Coordinates of N, CA, C and O in Angstrom, one line a residue:
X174 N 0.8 -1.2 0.0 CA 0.0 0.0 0.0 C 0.9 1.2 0.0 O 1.9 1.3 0.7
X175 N 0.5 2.2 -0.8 CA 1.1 3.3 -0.5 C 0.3 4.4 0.3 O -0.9 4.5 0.1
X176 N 1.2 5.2 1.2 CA 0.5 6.3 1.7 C 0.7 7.4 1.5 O 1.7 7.5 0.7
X177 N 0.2 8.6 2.0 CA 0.5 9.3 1.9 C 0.2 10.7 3.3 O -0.9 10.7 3.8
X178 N 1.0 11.3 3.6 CA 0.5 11.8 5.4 C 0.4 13.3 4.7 O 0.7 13.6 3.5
X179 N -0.3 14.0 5.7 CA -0.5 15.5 5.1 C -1.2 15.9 6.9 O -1.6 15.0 7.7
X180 N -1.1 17.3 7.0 CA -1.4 17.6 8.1 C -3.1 18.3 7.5 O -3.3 19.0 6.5
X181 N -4.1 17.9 8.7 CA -5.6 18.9 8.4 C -5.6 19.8 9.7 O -5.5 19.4 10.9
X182 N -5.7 21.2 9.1 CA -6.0 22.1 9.9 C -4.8 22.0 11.5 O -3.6 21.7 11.3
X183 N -5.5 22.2 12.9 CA -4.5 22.1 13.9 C -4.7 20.6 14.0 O -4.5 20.4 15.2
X184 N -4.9 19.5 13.6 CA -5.0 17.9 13.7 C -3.3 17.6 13.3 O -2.5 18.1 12.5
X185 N -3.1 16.8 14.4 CA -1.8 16.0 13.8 C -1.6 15.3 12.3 O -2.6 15.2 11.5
X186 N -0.6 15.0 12.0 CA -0.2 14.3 10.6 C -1.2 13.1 10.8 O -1.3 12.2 11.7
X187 N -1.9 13.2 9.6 CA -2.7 11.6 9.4 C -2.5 11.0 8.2 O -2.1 11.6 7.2
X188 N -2.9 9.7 8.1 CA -2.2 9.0 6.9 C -3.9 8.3 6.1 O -5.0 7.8 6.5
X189 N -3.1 8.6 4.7 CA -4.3 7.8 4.1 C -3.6 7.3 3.0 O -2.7 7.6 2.3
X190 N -4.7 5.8 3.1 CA -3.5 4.3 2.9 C -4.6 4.0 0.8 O -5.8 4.1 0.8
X191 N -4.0 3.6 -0.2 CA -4.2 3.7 -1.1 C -3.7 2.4 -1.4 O -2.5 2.2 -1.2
X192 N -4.9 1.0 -2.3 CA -4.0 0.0 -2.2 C -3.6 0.2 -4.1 O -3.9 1.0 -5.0
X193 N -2.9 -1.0 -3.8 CA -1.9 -1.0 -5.1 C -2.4 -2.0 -5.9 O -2.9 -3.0 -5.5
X194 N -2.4 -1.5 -7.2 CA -3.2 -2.4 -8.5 C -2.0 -2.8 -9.1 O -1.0 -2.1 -8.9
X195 N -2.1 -3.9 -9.8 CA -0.9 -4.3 -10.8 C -1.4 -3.3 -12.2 O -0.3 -3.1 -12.8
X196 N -1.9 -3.1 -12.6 CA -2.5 -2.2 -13.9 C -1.7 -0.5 -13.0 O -2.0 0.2 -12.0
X197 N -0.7 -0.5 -13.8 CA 0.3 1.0 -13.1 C -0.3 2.1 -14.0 O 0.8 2.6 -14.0
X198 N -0.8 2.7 -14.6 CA -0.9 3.6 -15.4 C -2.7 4.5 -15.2 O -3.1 5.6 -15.5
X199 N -3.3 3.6 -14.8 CA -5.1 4.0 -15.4 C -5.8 3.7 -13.6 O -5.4 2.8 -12.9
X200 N -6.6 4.5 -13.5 CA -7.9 4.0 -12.4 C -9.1 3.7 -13.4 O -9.5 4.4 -14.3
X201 N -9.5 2.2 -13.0 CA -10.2 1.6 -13.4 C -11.4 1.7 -12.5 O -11.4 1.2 -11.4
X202 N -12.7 2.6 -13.1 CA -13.8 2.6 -12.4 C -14.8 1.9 -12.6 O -14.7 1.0 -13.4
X203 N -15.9 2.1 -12.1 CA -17.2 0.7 -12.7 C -17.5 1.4 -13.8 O -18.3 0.6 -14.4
X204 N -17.2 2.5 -14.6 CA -17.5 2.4 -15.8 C -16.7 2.3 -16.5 O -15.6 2.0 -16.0
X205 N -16.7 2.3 -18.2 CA -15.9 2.2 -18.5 C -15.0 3.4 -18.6 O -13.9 2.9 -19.0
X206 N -15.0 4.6 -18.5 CA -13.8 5.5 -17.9 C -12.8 5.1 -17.3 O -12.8 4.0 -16.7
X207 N -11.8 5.8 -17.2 CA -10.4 5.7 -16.6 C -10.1 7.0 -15.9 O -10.8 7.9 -16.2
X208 N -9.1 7.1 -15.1 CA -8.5 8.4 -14.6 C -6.9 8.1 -14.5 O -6.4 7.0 -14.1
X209 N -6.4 9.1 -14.9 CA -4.2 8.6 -14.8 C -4.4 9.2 -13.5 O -5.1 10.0 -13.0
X210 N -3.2 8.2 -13.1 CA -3.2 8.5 -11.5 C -1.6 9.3 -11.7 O -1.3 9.6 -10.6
X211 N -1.0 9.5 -12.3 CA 0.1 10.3 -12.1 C -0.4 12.1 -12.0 O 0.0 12.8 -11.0
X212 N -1.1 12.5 -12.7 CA -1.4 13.5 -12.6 C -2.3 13.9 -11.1 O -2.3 15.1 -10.6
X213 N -3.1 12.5 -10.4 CA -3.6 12.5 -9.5 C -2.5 12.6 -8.1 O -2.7 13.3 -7.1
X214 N -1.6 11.9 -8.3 CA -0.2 11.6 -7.7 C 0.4 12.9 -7.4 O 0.7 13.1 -6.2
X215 N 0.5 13.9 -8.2 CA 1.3 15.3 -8.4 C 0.7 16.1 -7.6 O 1.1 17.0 -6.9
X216 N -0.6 15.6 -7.9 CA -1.6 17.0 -7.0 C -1.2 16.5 -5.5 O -0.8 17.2 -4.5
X217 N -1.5 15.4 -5.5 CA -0.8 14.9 -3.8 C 0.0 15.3 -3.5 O 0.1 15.9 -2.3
X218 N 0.8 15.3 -4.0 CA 2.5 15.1 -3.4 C 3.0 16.6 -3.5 O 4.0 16.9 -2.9
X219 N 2.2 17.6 -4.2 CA 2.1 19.4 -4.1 C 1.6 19.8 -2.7 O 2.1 20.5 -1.8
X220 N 0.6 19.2 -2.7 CA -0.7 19.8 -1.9 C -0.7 19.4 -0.7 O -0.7 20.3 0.2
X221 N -0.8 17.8 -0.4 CA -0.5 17.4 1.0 C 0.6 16.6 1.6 O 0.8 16.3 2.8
X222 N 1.2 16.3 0.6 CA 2.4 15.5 1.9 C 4.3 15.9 1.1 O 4.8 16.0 0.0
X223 N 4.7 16.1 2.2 CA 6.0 16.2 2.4 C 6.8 15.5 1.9 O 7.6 15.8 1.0
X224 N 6.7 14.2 2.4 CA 7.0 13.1 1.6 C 7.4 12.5 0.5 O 6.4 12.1 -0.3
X225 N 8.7 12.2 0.1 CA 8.5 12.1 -1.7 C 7.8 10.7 -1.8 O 8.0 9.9 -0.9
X226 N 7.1 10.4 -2.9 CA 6.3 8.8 -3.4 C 7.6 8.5 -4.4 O 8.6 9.1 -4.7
X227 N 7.2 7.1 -4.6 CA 8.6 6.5 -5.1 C 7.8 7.0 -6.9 O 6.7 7.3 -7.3
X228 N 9.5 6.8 -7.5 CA 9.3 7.2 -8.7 C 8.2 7.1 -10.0 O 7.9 7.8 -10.9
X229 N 7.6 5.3 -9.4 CA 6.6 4.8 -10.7 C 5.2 5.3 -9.6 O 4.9 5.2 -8.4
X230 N 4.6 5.6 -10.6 CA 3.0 5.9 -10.3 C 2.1 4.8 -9.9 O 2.1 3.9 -10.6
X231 N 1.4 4.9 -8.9 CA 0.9 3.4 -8.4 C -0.7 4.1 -8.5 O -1.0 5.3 -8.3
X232 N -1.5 3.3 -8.9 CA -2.8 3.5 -9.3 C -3.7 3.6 -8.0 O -3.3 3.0 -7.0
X233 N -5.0 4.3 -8.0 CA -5.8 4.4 -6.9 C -7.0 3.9 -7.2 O -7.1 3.5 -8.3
X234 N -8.0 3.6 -6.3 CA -8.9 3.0 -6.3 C -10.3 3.6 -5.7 O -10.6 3.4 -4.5
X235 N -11.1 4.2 -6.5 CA -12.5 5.0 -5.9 C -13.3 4.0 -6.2 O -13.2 3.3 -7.2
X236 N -14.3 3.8 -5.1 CA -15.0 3.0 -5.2 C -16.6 3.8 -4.6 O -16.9 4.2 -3.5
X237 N -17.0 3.9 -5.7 CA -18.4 4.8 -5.9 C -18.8 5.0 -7.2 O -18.1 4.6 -8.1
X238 N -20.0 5.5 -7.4 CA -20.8 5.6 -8.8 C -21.2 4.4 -8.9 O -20.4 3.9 -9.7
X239 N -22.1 3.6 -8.5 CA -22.5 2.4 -8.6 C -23.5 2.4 -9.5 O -23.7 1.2 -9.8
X240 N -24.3 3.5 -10.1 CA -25.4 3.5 -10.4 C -26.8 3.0 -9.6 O -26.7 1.9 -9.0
X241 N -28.0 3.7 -9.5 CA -29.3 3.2 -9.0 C -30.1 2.3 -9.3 O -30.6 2.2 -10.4
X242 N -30.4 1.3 -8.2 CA -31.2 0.3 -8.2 C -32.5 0.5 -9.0 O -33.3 1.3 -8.7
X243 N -32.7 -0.2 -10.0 CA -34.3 -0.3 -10.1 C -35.0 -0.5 -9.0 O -34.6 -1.2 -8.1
X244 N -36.4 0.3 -9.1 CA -37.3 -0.5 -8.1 C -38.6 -1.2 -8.5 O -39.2 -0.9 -9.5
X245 N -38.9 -2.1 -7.8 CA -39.9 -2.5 -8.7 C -40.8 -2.0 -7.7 O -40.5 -1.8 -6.5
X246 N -42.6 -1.9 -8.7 CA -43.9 -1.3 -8.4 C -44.5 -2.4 -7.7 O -44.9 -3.3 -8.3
X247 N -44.6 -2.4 -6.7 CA -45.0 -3.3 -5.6 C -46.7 -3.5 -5.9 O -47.1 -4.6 -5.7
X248 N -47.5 -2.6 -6.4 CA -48.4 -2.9 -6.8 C -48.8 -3.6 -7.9 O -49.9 -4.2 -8.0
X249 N -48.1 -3.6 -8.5 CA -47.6 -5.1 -10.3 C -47.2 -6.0 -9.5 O -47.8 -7.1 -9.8
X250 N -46.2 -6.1 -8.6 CA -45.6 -7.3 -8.3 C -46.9 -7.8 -7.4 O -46.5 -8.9 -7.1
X251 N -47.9 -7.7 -7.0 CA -48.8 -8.5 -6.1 C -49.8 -9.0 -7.2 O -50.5 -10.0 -6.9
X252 N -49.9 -8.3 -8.7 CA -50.9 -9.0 -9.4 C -49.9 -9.6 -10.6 O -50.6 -9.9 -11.6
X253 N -49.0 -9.6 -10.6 CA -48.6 -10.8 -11.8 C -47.8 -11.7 -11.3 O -47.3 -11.3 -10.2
X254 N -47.4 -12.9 -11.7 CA -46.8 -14.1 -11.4 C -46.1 -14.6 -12.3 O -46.9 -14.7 -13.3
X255 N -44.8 -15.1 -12.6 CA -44.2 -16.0 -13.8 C -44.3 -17.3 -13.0 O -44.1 -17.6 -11.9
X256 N -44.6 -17.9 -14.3 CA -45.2 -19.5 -14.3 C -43.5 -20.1 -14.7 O -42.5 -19.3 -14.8
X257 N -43.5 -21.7 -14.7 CA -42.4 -22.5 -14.5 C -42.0 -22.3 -15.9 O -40.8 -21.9 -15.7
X258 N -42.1 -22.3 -16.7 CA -41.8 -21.8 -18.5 C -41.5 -20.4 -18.6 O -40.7 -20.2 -19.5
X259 N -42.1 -19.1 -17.8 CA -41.4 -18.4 -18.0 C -42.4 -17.4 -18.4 O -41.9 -16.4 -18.8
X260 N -43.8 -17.4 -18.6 CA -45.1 -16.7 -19.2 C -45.7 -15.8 -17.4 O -46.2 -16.1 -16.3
X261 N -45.5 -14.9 -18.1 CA -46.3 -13.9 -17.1 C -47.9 -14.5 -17.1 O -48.3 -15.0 -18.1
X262 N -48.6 -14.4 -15.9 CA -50.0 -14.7 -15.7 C -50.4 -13.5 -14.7 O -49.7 -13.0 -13.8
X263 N -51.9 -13.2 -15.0 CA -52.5 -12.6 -14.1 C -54.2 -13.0 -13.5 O -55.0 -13.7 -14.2
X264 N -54.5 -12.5 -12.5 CA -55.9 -12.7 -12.6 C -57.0 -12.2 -13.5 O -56.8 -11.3 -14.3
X265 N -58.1 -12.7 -13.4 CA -59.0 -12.3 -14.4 C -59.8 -11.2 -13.1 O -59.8 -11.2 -11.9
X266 N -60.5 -10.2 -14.4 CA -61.1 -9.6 -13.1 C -62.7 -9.9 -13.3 O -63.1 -10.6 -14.2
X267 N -63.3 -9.4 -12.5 CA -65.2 -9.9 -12.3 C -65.0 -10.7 -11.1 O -65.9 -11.5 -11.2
X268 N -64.4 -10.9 -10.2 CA -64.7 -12.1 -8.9 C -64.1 -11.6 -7.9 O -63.2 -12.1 -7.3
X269 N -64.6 -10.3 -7.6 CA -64.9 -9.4 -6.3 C -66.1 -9.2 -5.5 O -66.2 -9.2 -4.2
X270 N -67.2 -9.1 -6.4 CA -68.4 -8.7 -5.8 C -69.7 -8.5 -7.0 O -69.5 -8.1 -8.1
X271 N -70.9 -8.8 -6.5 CA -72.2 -9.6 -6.8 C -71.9 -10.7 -7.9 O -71.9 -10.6 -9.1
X272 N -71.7 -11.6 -7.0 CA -71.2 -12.7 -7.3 C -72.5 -14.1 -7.3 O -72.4 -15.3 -7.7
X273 N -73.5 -13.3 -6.6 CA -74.9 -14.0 -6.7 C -75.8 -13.9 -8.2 O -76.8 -14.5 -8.5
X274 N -75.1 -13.1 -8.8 CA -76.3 -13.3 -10.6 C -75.3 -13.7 -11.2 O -75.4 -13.8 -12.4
X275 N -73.9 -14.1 -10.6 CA -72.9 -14.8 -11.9 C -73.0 -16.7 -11.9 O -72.8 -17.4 -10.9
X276 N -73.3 -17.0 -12.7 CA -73.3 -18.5 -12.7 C -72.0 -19.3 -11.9 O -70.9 -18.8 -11.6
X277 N -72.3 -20.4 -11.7 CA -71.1 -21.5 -11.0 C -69.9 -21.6 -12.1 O -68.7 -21.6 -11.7
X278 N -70.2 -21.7 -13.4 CA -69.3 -21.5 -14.3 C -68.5 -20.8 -14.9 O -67.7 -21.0 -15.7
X279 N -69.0 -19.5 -14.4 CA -68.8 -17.9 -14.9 C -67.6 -17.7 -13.9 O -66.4 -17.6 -14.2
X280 N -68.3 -17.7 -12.4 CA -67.2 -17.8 -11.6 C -66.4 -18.8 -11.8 O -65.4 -18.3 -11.2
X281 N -66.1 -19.7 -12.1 CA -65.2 -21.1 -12.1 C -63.8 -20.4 -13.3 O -62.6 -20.3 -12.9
X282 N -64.3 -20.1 -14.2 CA -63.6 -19.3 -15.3 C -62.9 -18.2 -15.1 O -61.8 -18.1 -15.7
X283 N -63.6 -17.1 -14.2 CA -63.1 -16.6 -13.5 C -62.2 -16.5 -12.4 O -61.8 -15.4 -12.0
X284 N -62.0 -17.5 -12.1 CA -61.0 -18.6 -10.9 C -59.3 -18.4 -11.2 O -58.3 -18.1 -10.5
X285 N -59.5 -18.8 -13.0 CA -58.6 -19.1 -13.2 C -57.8 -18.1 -13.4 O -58.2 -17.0 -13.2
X286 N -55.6 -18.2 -14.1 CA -54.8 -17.6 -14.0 C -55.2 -17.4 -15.7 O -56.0 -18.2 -16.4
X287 N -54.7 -16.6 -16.1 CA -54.8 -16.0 -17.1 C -53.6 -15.6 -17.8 O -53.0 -14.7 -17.3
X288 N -53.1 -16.4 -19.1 CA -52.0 -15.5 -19.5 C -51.5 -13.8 -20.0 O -52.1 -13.4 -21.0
X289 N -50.6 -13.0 -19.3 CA -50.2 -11.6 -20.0 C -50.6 -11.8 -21.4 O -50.4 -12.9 -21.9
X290 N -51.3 -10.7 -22.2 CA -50.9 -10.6 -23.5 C -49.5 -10.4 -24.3 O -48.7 -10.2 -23.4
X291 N -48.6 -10.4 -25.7 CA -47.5 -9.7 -25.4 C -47.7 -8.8 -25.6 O -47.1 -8.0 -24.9
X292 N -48.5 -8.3 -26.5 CA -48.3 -6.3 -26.4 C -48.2 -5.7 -24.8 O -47.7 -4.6 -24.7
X293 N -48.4 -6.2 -23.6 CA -48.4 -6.0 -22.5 C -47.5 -6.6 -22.0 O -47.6 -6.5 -20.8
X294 N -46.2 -7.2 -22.3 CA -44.9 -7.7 -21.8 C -44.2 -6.2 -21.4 O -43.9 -6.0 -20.2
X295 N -44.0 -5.3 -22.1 CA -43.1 -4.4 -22.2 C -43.9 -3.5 -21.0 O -43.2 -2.6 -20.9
X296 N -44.6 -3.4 -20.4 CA -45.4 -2.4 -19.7 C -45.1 -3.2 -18.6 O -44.5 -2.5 -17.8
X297 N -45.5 -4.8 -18.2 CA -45.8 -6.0 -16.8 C -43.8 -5.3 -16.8 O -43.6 -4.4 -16.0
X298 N -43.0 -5.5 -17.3 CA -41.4 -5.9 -17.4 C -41.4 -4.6 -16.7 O -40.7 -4.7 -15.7
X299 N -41.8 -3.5 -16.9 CA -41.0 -1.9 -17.4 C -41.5 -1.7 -15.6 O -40.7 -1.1 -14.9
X300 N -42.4 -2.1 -15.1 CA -43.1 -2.3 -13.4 C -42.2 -3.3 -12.4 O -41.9 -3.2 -11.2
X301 N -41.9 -4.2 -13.4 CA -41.1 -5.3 -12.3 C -39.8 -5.7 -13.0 O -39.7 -6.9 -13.1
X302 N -38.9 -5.0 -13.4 CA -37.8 -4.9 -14.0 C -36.6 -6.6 -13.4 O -35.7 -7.1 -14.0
X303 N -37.1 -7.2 -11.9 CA -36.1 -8.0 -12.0 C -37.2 -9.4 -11.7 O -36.9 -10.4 -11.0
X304 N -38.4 -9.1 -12.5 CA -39.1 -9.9 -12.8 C -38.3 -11.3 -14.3 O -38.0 -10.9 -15.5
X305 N -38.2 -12.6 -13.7 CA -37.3 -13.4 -15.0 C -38.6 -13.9 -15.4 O -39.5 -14.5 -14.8
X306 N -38.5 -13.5 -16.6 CA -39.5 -13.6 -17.6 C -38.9 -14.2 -19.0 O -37.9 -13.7 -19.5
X307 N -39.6 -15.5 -19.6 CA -38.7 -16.0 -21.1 C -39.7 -15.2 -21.8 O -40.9 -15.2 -21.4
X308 N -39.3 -14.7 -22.7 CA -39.6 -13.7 -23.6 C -40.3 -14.5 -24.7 O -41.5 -14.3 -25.0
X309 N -39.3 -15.6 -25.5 CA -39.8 -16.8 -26.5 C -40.7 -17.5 -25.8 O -41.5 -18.0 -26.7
X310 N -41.0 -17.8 -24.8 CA -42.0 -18.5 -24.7 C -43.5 -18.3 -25.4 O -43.7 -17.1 -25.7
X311 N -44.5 -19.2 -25.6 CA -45.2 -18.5 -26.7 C -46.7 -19.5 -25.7 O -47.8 -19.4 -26.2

């Protein structure tokens, strides 16, 4: 690890410890961007520490920018389901209430799971984003 000490304000000398990459030249971030750490190195070694760093540039390591989580719509996820093949299903609606002028059969039908249409894939997906869904499935 390399360090480097620098004094803050009336605080004693403190040290901040930077580990060492075998890739000498580039900071490799989660994207695909880069940063040279020699120019990063210089501003250090001006600014806060006394200390000379040894001659070859040793690379740093930020670890941030992760990008934001999807969330999924909690109200989608209670009414759709993927089946063992991979086909979104949902309920049928009509079997809430007056349920006394609907036939035994009517309701029976109504019972059942129902497959998503696909024009309605991209809308069920776009609500529940880490919903696994086979797409070919037919």
């Amino acid at each position: 690890m390399a360090s480097v000490s620098f004094a803050v304000g009336l605080l004693p000398y403190a040290s901040v410890r930077f580990p060492v990459l075998s890739n000498a030249n580039s900071l490799k971030l989660s994207s695909s961007a880069s940063i040279s750490t020699p120019i990063l190195q210089q501003k250090l070694c001006s600014l806060l520490s006394p200390l000379p760093l040894s001659p070859r540039p040793r690379p740093l390591t930020i670890v941030s920018a992760k990008g934001y989580k999807m969330k999924t719509h909690k109200a989608s996820a209670k009414r759709f389901r993927v089946t063992g093949q991979g086909k979104i299903v949902r309920r049928r609606a009509g079997k809430q209430h007056l349920l006394v002028k609907k036939n035994t059969k009517r309701k029976s039908r109504l019972s059942k799971m129902h497959a998503v249409s696909r024009s309605d894939y991209d809308n069920v997906i776009g609500a529940l984003p880490y919903l696994k869904v086979n797409r070919n499935a037919t």
